[in-house]
mmCIF file with all atom_site columns, C-alpha atoms in Angstrom:
data_model
loop_
_atom_site.group_PDB
_atom_site.id
_atom_site.type_symbol
_atom_site.label_atom_id
_atom_site.label_alt_id
_atom_site.label_comp_id
_atom_site.label_asym_id
_atom_site.label_entity_id
_atom_site.label_seq_id
_atom_site.pdbx_PDB_ins_code
_atom_site.Cartn_x
_atom_site.Cartn_y
_atom_site.Cartn_z
_atom_site.occupancy
_atom_site.B_iso_or_equiv
_atom_site.pdbx_formal_charge
_atom_site.auth_seq_id
_atom_site.auth_comp_id
_atom_site.auth_asym_id
_atom_site.auth_atom_id
_atom_site.pdbx_PDB_model_num
ATOM 1   C CA . MET A 1 1   ? 30.102  -6.019  5.204   1.00 0.00 ? 1   MET A CA 1
ATOM 2   C CA . ASP A 1 2   ? 30.301  -2.813  7.613   1.00 0.00 ? 2   ASP A CA 1
ATOM 3   C CA . ILE A 1 3   ? 29.557  -2.561  11.047  1.00 0.00 ? 3   ILE A CA 1
ATOM 4   C CA . GLN A 1 4   ? 26.041  -1.093  10.773  1.00 0.00 ? 4   GLN A CA 1
ATOM 5   C CA . SER A 1 5   ? 25.171  -4.082  8.256   1.00 0.00 ? 5   SER A CA 1
ATOM 6   C CA . LYS A 1 6   ? 26.395  -6.552  10.709  1.00 0.00 ? 6   LYS A CA 1
ATOM 7   C CA . GLN A 1 7   ? 24.328  -4.899  13.460  1.00 0.00 ? 7   GLN A CA 1
ATOM 8   C CA . MET A 1 8   ? 21.227  -4.707  11.283  1.00 0.00 ? 8   MET A CA 1
ATOM 9   C CA . THR A 1 9   ? 21.595  -8.544  10.308  1.00 0.00 ? 9   THR A CA 1
ATOM 10  C CA . LYS A 1 10  ? 22.207  -9.324  13.990  1.00 0.00 ? 10  LYS A CA 1
ATOM 11  C CA . GLU A 1 11  ? 18.901  -7.474  14.862  1.00 0.00 ? 11  GLU A CA 1
ATOM 12  C CA . VAL A 1 12  ? 16.818  -9.304  12.029  1.00 0.00 ? 12  VAL A CA 1
ATOM 13  C CA . GLU A 1 13  ? 18.209  -12.623 13.438  1.00 0.00 ? 13  GLU A CA 1
ATOM 14  C CA . ASP A 1 14  ? 17.410  -11.887 16.966  1.00 0.00 ? 14  ASP A CA 1
ATOM 15  C CA . TRP A 1 15  ? 13.842  -10.697 15.960  1.00 0.00 ? 15  TRP A CA 1
ATOM 16  C CA . ILE A 1 16  ? 13.384  -14.006 14.128  1.00 0.00 ? 16  ILE A CA 1
ATOM 17  C CA . ASN A 1 17  ? 14.607  -16.194 16.656  1.00 0.00 ? 17  ASN A CA 1
ATOM 18  C CA . GLU A 1 18  ? 13.120  -14.218 19.588  1.00 0.00 ? 18  GLU A CA 1
ATOM 19  C CA . THR A 1 19  ? 9.744   -13.004 18.121  1.00 0.00 ? 19  THR A CA 1
ATOM 20  C CA . VAL A 1 20  ? 8.584   -14.589 15.274  1.00 0.00 ? 20  VAL A CA 1
ATOM 21  C CA . SER A 1 21  ? 9.788   -18.080 15.714  1.00 0.00 ? 21  SER A CA 1
ATOM 22  C CA . LYS A 1 22  ? 8.571   -18.984 19.042  1.00 0.00 ? 22  LYS A CA 1
ATOM 23  C CA . PRO A 1 23  ? 5.444   -20.936 19.449  1.00 0.00 ? 23  PRO A CA 1
ATOM 24  C CA . ASN A 1 24  ? 2.741   -19.058 20.741  1.00 0.00 ? 24  ASN A CA 1
ATOM 25  C CA . GLU A 1 25  ? -1.024  -19.970 21.828  1.00 0.00 ? 25  GLU A CA 1
ATOM 26  C CA . ILE A 1 26  ? -1.967  -16.903 20.387  1.00 0.00 ? 26  ILE A CA 1
ATOM 27  C CA . PHE A 1 27  ? -1.099  -18.572 16.981  1.00 0.00 ? 27  PHE A CA 1
ATOM 28  C CA . GLY A 1 28  ? -2.765  -22.158 17.588  1.00 0.00 ? 28  GLY A CA 1
ATOM 29  C CA . ASN A 1 29  ? 0.631   -22.957 19.297  1.00 0.00 ? 29  ASN A CA 1
ATOM 30  C CA . LEU A 1 30  ? 2.636   -22.181 16.035  1.00 0.00 ? 30  LEU A CA 1
ATOM 31  C CA . PRO A 1 31  ? 4.964   -19.386 16.035  1.00 0.00 ? 31  PRO A CA 1
ATOM 32  C CA . PRO A 1 32  ? 3.798   -16.098 14.618  1.00 0.00 ? 32  PRO A CA 1
ATOM 33  C CA . CYS A 1 33  ? 5.813   -16.851 11.238  1.00 0.00 ? 33  CYS A CA 1
ATOM 34  C CA . PRO A 1 34  ? 6.098   -20.409 11.269  1.00 0.00 ? 34  PRO A CA 1
ATOM 35  C CA . TYR A 1 35  ? 8.587   -20.428 8.347   1.00 0.00 ? 35  TYR A CA 1
ATOM 36  C CA . ALA A 1 36  ? 11.043  -17.720 9.390   1.00 0.00 ? 36  ALA A CA 1
ATOM 37  C CA . ARG A 1 37  ? 13.339  -19.768 11.220  1.00 0.00 ? 37  ARG A CA 1
ATOM 38  C CA . LYS A 1 38  ? 13.888  -22.450 8.624   1.00 0.00 ? 38  LYS A CA 1
ATOM 39  C CA . ALA A 1 39  ? 14.432  -19.692 6.048   1.00 0.00 ? 39  ALA A CA 1
ATOM 40  C CA . TRP A 1 40  ? 16.883  -17.929 7.968   1.00 0.00 ? 40  TRP A CA 1
ATOM 41  C CA . LYS A 1 41  ? 18.818  -21.213 9.062   1.00 0.00 ? 41  LYS A CA 1
ATOM 42  C CA . ASP A 1 42  ? 18.702  -22.252 5.249   1.00 0.00 ? 42  ASP A CA 1
ATOM 43  C CA . LYS A 1 43  ? 20.207  -18.931 4.242   1.00 0.00 ? 43  LYS A CA 1
ATOM 44  C CA . LYS A 1 44  ? 17.042  -18.116 2.093   1.00 0.00 ? 44  LYS A CA 1
ATOM 45  C CA . VAL A 1 45  ? 16.480  -14.703 3.373   1.00 0.00 ? 45  VAL A CA 1
ATOM 46  C CA . LYS A 1 46  ? 18.462  -11.622 2.000   1.00 0.00 ? 46  LYS A CA 1
ATOM 47  C CA . VAL A 1 47  ? 18.567  -8.554  4.052   1.00 0.00 ? 47  VAL A CA 1
ATOM 48  C CA . THR A 1 48  ? 19.489  -5.216  2.293   1.00 0.00 ? 48  THR A CA 1
ATOM 49  C CA . TYR A 1 49  ? 19.575  -1.798  3.695   1.00 0.00 ? 49  TYR A CA 1
ATOM 50  C CA . ASP A 1 50  ? 18.764  0.370   0.761   1.00 0.00 ? 50  ASP A CA 1
ATOM 51  C CA . ARG A 1 51  ? 16.526  0.445   -2.042  1.00 0.00 ? 51  ARG A CA 1
ATOM 52  C CA . ILE A 1 52  ? 18.734  -1.286  -4.578  1.00 0.00 ? 52  ILE A CA 1
ATOM 53  C CA . VAL A 1 53  ? 17.978  -5.034  -4.922  1.00 0.00 ? 53  VAL A CA 1
ATOM 54  C CA . SER A 1 54  ? 19.291  -6.885  -7.810  1.00 0.00 ? 54  SER A CA 1
ATOM 55  C CA . GLU A 1 55  ? 17.091  -8.370  -10.632 1.00 0.00 ? 55  GLU A CA 1
ATOM 56  C CA . GLN A 1 56  ? 18.907  -11.727 -9.750  1.00 0.00 ? 56  GLN A CA 1
ATOM 57  C CA . ASP A 1 57  ? 17.898  -11.721 -6.148  1.00 0.00 ? 57  ASP A CA 1
ATOM 58  C CA . TYR A 1 58  ? 14.062  -10.920 -7.305  1.00 0.00 ? 58  TYR A CA 1
ATOM 59  C CA . GLU A 1 59  ? 14.435  -13.984 -9.822  1.00 0.00 ? 59  GLU A CA 1
ATOM 60  C CA . LYS A 1 60  ? 15.520  -16.047 -6.907  1.00 0.00 ? 60  LYS A CA 1
ATOM 61  C CA . VAL A 1 61  ? 12.350  -15.252 -4.815  1.00 0.00 ? 61  VAL A CA 1
ATOM 62  C CA . LYS A 1 62  ? 10.274  -15.978 -8.048  1.00 0.00 ? 62  LYS A CA 1
ATOM 63  C CA . SER A 1 63  ? 12.348  -19.567 -8.558  1.00 0.00 ? 63  SER A CA 1
ATOM 64  C CA . GLY A 1 64  ? 12.295  -20.411 -4.650  1.00 0.00 ? 64  GLY A CA 1
ATOM 65  C CA . GLU A 1 65  ? 15.733  -20.051 -4.178  1.00 0.00 ? 65  GLU A CA 1
ATOM 66  C CA . LEU A 1 66  ? 15.119  -17.222 -1.879  1.00 0.00 ? 66  LEU A CA 1
ATOM 67  C CA . ASP A 1 67  ? 12.003  -17.138 0.267   1.00 0.00 ? 67  ASP A CA 1
ATOM 68  C CA . LEU A 1 68  ? 12.303  -13.332 1.203   1.00 0.00 ? 68  LEU A CA 1
ATOM 69  C CA . ILE A 1 69  ? 14.006  -10.313 0.604   1.00 0.00 ? 69  ILE A CA 1
ATOM 70  C CA . MET A 1 70  ? 13.771  -7.911  3.423   1.00 0.00 ? 70  MET A CA 1
ATOM 71  C CA . ILE A 1 71  ? 14.454  -4.140  2.460   1.00 0.00 ? 71  ILE A CA 1
ATOM 72  C CA . ILE A 1 72  ? 14.980  -2.093  5.518   1.00 0.00 ? 72  ILE A CA 1
ATOM 73  C CA . GLN A 1 73  ? 14.336  1.535   5.103   1.00 0.00 ? 73  GLN A CA 1
ATOM 74  C CA . GLN A 1 74  ? 16.049  2.990   7.922   1.00 0.00 ? 74  GLN A CA 1
ATOM 75  C CA . GLY A 1 75  ? 14.374  6.391   8.801   1.00 0.00 ? 75  GLY A CA 1
ATOM 76  C CA . ALA A 1 76  ? 11.641  6.217   6.314   1.00 0.00 ? 76  ALA A CA 1
ATOM 77  C CA . ASN A 1 77  ? 8.121   7.435   7.534   1.00 0.00 ? 77  ASN A CA 1
ATOM 78  C CA . VAL A 1 78  ? 5.067   5.477   6.760   1.00 0.00 ? 78  VAL A CA 1
ATOM 79  C CA . ASP A 1 79  ? 4.182   7.474   3.691   1.00 0.00 ? 79  ASP A CA 1
ATOM 80  C CA . GLU A 1 80  ? 7.787   6.972   2.073   1.00 0.00 ? 80  GLU A CA 1
ATOM 81  C CA . LEU A 1 81  ? 7.508   3.383   2.819   1.00 0.00 ? 81  LEU A CA 1
ATOM 82  C CA . TYR A 1 82  ? 4.022   3.045   1.256   1.00 0.00 ? 82  TYR A CA 1
ATOM 83  C CA . GLU A 1 83  ? 5.297   5.065   -1.941  1.00 0.00 ? 83  GLU A CA 1
ATOM 84  C CA . PHE A 1 84  ? 8.462   2.391   -2.130  1.00 0.00 ? 84  PHE A CA 1
ATOM 85  C CA . LYS A 1 85  ? 5.955   -0.215  -1.626  1.00 0.00 ? 85  LYS A CA 1
ATOM 86  C CA . HIS A 1 86  ? 3.696   0.562   -4.334  1.00 0.00 ? 86  HIS A CA 1
ATOM 87  C CA . TYR A 1 87  ? 6.422   1.111   -6.726  1.00 0.00 ? 87  TYR A CA 1
ATOM 88  C CA . LEU A 1 88  ? 7.654   -2.389  -6.151  1.00 0.00 ? 88  LEU A CA 1
ATOM 89  C CA . GLU A 1 89  ? 4.501   -3.860  -6.456  1.00 0.00 ? 89  GLU A CA 1
ATOM 90  C CA . ASN A 1 90  ? 4.089   -1.886  -9.856  1.00 0.00 ? 90  ASN A CA 1
ATOM 91  C CA . THR A 1 91  ? 7.531   -2.789  -11.062 1.00 0.00 ? 91  THR A CA 1
ATOM 92  C CA . LEU A 1 92  ? 7.833   -6.470  -9.820  1.00 0.00 ? 92  LEU A CA 1
ATOM 93  C CA . GLY A 1 93  ? 4.213   -7.562  -10.824 1.00 0.00 ? 93  GLY A CA 1
ATOM 94  C CA . LYS A 1 94  ? 1.576   -10.182 -9.902  1.00 0.00 ? 94  LYS A CA 1
ATOM 95  C CA . ASP A 1 95  ? 4.174   -12.769 -9.022  1.00 0.00 ? 95  ASP A CA 1
ATOM 96  C CA . PHE A 1 96  ? 5.560   -11.223 -5.915  1.00 0.00 ? 96  PHE A CA 1
ATOM 97  C CA . VAL A 1 97  ? 3.654   -9.983  -2.345  1.00 0.00 ? 97  VAL A CA 1
ATOM 98  C CA . VAL A 1 98  ? 5.264   -6.783  -0.797  1.00 0.00 ? 98  VAL A CA 1
ATOM 99  C CA . LEU A 1 99  ? 4.091   -6.552  2.813   1.00 0.00 ? 99  LEU A CA 1
ATOM 100 C CA . GLU A 1 100 ? 5.312   -3.317  4.807   1.00 0.00 ? 100 GLU A CA 1
ATOM 101 C CA . ASP A 1 101 ? 6.044   -3.054  8.636   1.00 0.00 ? 101 ASP A CA 1
ATOM 102 C CA . HIS A 1 102 ? 6.673   0.391   10.289  1.00 0.00 ? 102 HIS A CA 1
ATOM 103 C CA . PRO A 1 103 ? 6.957   0.966   14.110  1.00 0.00 ? 103 PRO A CA 1
ATOM 104 C CA . GLU A 1 104 ? 3.898   3.713   13.493  1.00 0.00 ? 104 GLU A CA 1
ATOM 105 C CA . LEU A 1 105 ? 1.811   0.713   12.019  1.00 0.00 ? 105 LEU A CA 1
ATOM 106 C CA . LYS A 1 106 ? -0.081  -1.653  14.253  1.00 0.00 ? 106 LYS A CA 1
ATOM 107 C CA . GLU A 1 107 ? 1.332   -5.105  13.635  1.00 0.00 ? 107 GLU A CA 1
ATOM 108 C CA . GLU A 1 108 ? -0.293  -7.041  16.841  1.00 0.00 ? 108 GLU A CA 1
ATOM 109 C CA . VAL A 1 109 ? -2.201  -10.181 17.191  1.00 0.00 ? 109 VAL A CA 1
ATOM 110 C CA . GLY A 1 110 ? -3.924  -11.090 20.644  1.00 0.00 ? 110 GLY A CA 1
ATOM 111 C CA . GLY A 1 111 ? -1.898  -8.465  22.173  1.00 0.00 ? 111 GLY A CA 1
ATOM 112 C CA . MET A 1 112 ? 1.426   -9.381  21.017  1.00 0.00 ? 112 MET A CA 1
ATOM 113 C CA . ASN A 1 113 ? 3.352   -6.729  18.962  1.00 0.00 ? 113 ASN A CA 1
ATOM 114 C CA . LEU A 1 114 ? 4.885   -8.233  15.651  1.00 0.00 ? 114 LEU A CA 1
ATOM 115 C CA . ASN A 1 115 ? 6.634   -5.034  14.579  1.00 0.00 ? 115 ASN A CA 1
ATOM 116 C CA . PHE A 1 116 ? 10.376  -5.496  13.740  1.00 0.00 ? 116 PHE A CA 1
ATOM 117 C CA . GLY A 1 117 ? 10.895  -2.084  14.806  1.00 0.00 ? 117 GLY A CA 1
ATOM 118 C CA . LYS A 1 118 ? 12.392  -0.565  11.766  1.00 0.00 ? 118 LYS A CA 1
ATOM 119 C CA . PRO A 1 119 ? 10.788  0.460   8.424   1.00 0.00 ? 119 PRO A CA 1
ATOM 120 C CA . VAL A 1 120 ? 11.032  -2.594  6.381   1.00 0.00 ? 120 VAL A CA 1
ATOM 121 C CA . LEU A 1 121 ? 9.314   -3.955  3.171   1.00 0.00 ? 121 LEU A CA 1
ATOM 122 C CA . PHE A 1 122 ? 9.201   -7.996  2.717   1.00 0.00 ? 122 PHE A CA 1
ATOM 123 C CA . VAL A 1 123 ? 9.121   -9.155  -0.924  1.00 0.00 ? 123 VAL A CA 1
ATOM 124 C CA . GLN A 1 124 ? 8.172   -12.952 -1.147  1.00 0.00 ? 124 GLN A CA 1
ATOM 125 C CA . ASN A 1 125 ? 6.881   -15.118 -3.987  1.00 0.00 ? 125 ASN A CA 1
ATOM 126 C CA . ARG A 1 126 ? 2.961   -14.862 -4.100  1.00 0.00 ? 126 ARG A CA 1
ATOM 127 C CA . HIS A 1 127 ? 2.318   -18.564 -5.039  1.00 0.00 ? 127 HIS A CA 1
ATOM 128 C CA . LYS A 1 128 ? 4.382   -19.875 -2.425  1.00 0.00 ? 128 LYS A CA 1
ATOM 129 C CA . LEU A 1 129 ? 2.998   -17.463 0.370   1.00 0.00 ? 129 LEU A CA 1
ATOM 130 C CA . ASN A 1 130 ? -0.576  -18.430 -0.510  1.00 0.00 ? 130 ASN A CA 1
ATOM 131 C CA . GLU A 1 131 ? 0.310   -21.918 -0.316  1.00 0.00 ? 131 GLU A CA 1
ATOM 132 C CA . ALA A 1 132 ? 1.582   -21.474 3.318   1.00 0.00 ? 132 ALA A CA 1
ATOM 133 C CA . ARG A 1 133 ? -1.535  -19.463 3.843   1.00 0.00 ? 133 ARG A CA 1
ATOM 134 C CA . LYS A 1 134 ? -3.676  -22.018 2.725   1.00 0.00 ? 134 LYS A CA 1
ATOM 135 C CA . PHE A 1 135 ? -2.063  -24.535 4.973   1.00 0.00 ? 135 PHE A CA 1
ATOM 136 C CA . LEU A 1 136 ? -2.252  -22.218 8.207   1.00 0.00 ? 136 LEU A CA 1
ATOM 137 C CA . GLU A 1 137 ? -6.173  -21.877 7.423   1.00 0.00 ? 137 GLU A CA 1
ATOM 138 C CA . THR A 1 138 ? -6.394  -25.589 8.220   1.00 0.00 ? 138 THR A CA 1
ATOM 139 C CA . THR A 1 139 ? -5.016  -24.903 11.686  1.00 0.00 ? 139 THR A CA 1
ATOM 140 C CA . ASP A 1 140 ? -5.803  -22.532 14.667  1.00 0.00 ? 140 ASP A CA 1
ATOM 141 C CA . TYR A 1 141 ? -3.083  -20.087 13.309  1.00 0.00 ? 141 TYR A CA 1
ATOM 142 C CA . TYR A 1 142 ? -5.734  -17.334 12.579  1.00 0.00 ? 142 TYR A CA 1
ATOM 143 C CA . LYS A 1 143 ? -8.265  -17.867 15.345  1.00 0.00 ? 143 LYS A CA 1
ATOM 144 C CA . ASN A 1 144 ? -6.861  -14.681 17.418  1.00 0.00 ? 144 ASN A CA 1
ATOM 145 C CA . PHE A 1 145 ? -6.707  -12.149 14.520  1.00 0.00 ? 145 PHE A CA 1
ATOM 146 C CA . ASP A 1 146 ? -8.806  -9.193  14.224  1.00 0.00 ? 146 ASP A CA 1
ATOM 147 C CA . GLU A 1 147 ? -10.952 -9.815  11.363  1.00 0.00 ? 147 GLU A CA 1
ATOM 148 C CA . GLU A 1 148 ? -9.918  -6.541  9.684   1.00 0.00 ? 148 GLU A CA 1
ATOM 149 C CA . TYR A 1 149 ? -6.316  -7.274  10.338  1.00 0.00 ? 149 TYR A CA 1
ATOM 150 C CA . LYS A 1 150 ? -6.550  -10.927 9.021   1.00 0.00 ? 150 LYS A CA 1
ATOM 151 C CA . ASN A 1 151 ? -8.344  -9.605  5.698   1.00 0.00 ? 151 ASN A CA 1
ATOM 152 C CA . ASP A 1 152 ? -5.656  -6.918  5.291   1.00 0.00 ? 152 ASP A CA 1
ATOM 153 C CA . ILE A 1 153 ? -2.736  -9.459  5.271   1.00 0.00 ? 153 ILE A CA 1
ATOM 154 C CA . LEU A 1 154 ? -4.912  -12.084 3.462   1.00 0.00 ? 154 LEU A CA 1
ATOM 155 C CA . SER A 1 155 ? -5.646  -9.499  0.655   1.00 0.00 ? 155 SER A CA 1
ATOM 156 C CA . ASN A 1 156 ? -2.185  -8.997  -0.319  1.00 0.00 ? 156 ASN A CA 1
#
C-alpha cells in the first residue's frame, strides 16, 4: 500500500472511531453508525481510491463476507459522484445500496455533521442494511432526523 493509500485508510479509521462510532444523545444514545466500528475491527470494510472494484468484492458484500465497500473519489464534484453512483446502481442491481457522501452535500442530524470530508460512495448489501434500519426504527435512533433527510436515506 502506498503512502497516500495508508494516509487515506488512516483518515477512514479516524472518522469511524472519532465521528460515527461514538454514542450520542442525538441518535438515542447510539452511535451515528452503530455498526461501523465492529465492521472495521472485523475487517469487513474495503476501502478503495479509484473506480475499479473487483467483482469478487461485490460478491463478498452480497454474501456478507464484507459489510461495506467505500469508494473514495478524491476530487470528484457532486455531479461526477452522482454519475458514478447511478452507474453502480444500474450495474449492481437491486441487491445493493449505493449511498453518497460529498463535502458539498449536507449530512447533518441534530446539528452534528456526519460527512467523511471527501467524495465517497458506500456500497452495501440491501437486505442487511434494511434489517439494521428496521432494528434502529425500534429505538430512538431516528428521533432527531429532519423528516426529509430521514425519508431520503431510508428510500435507498
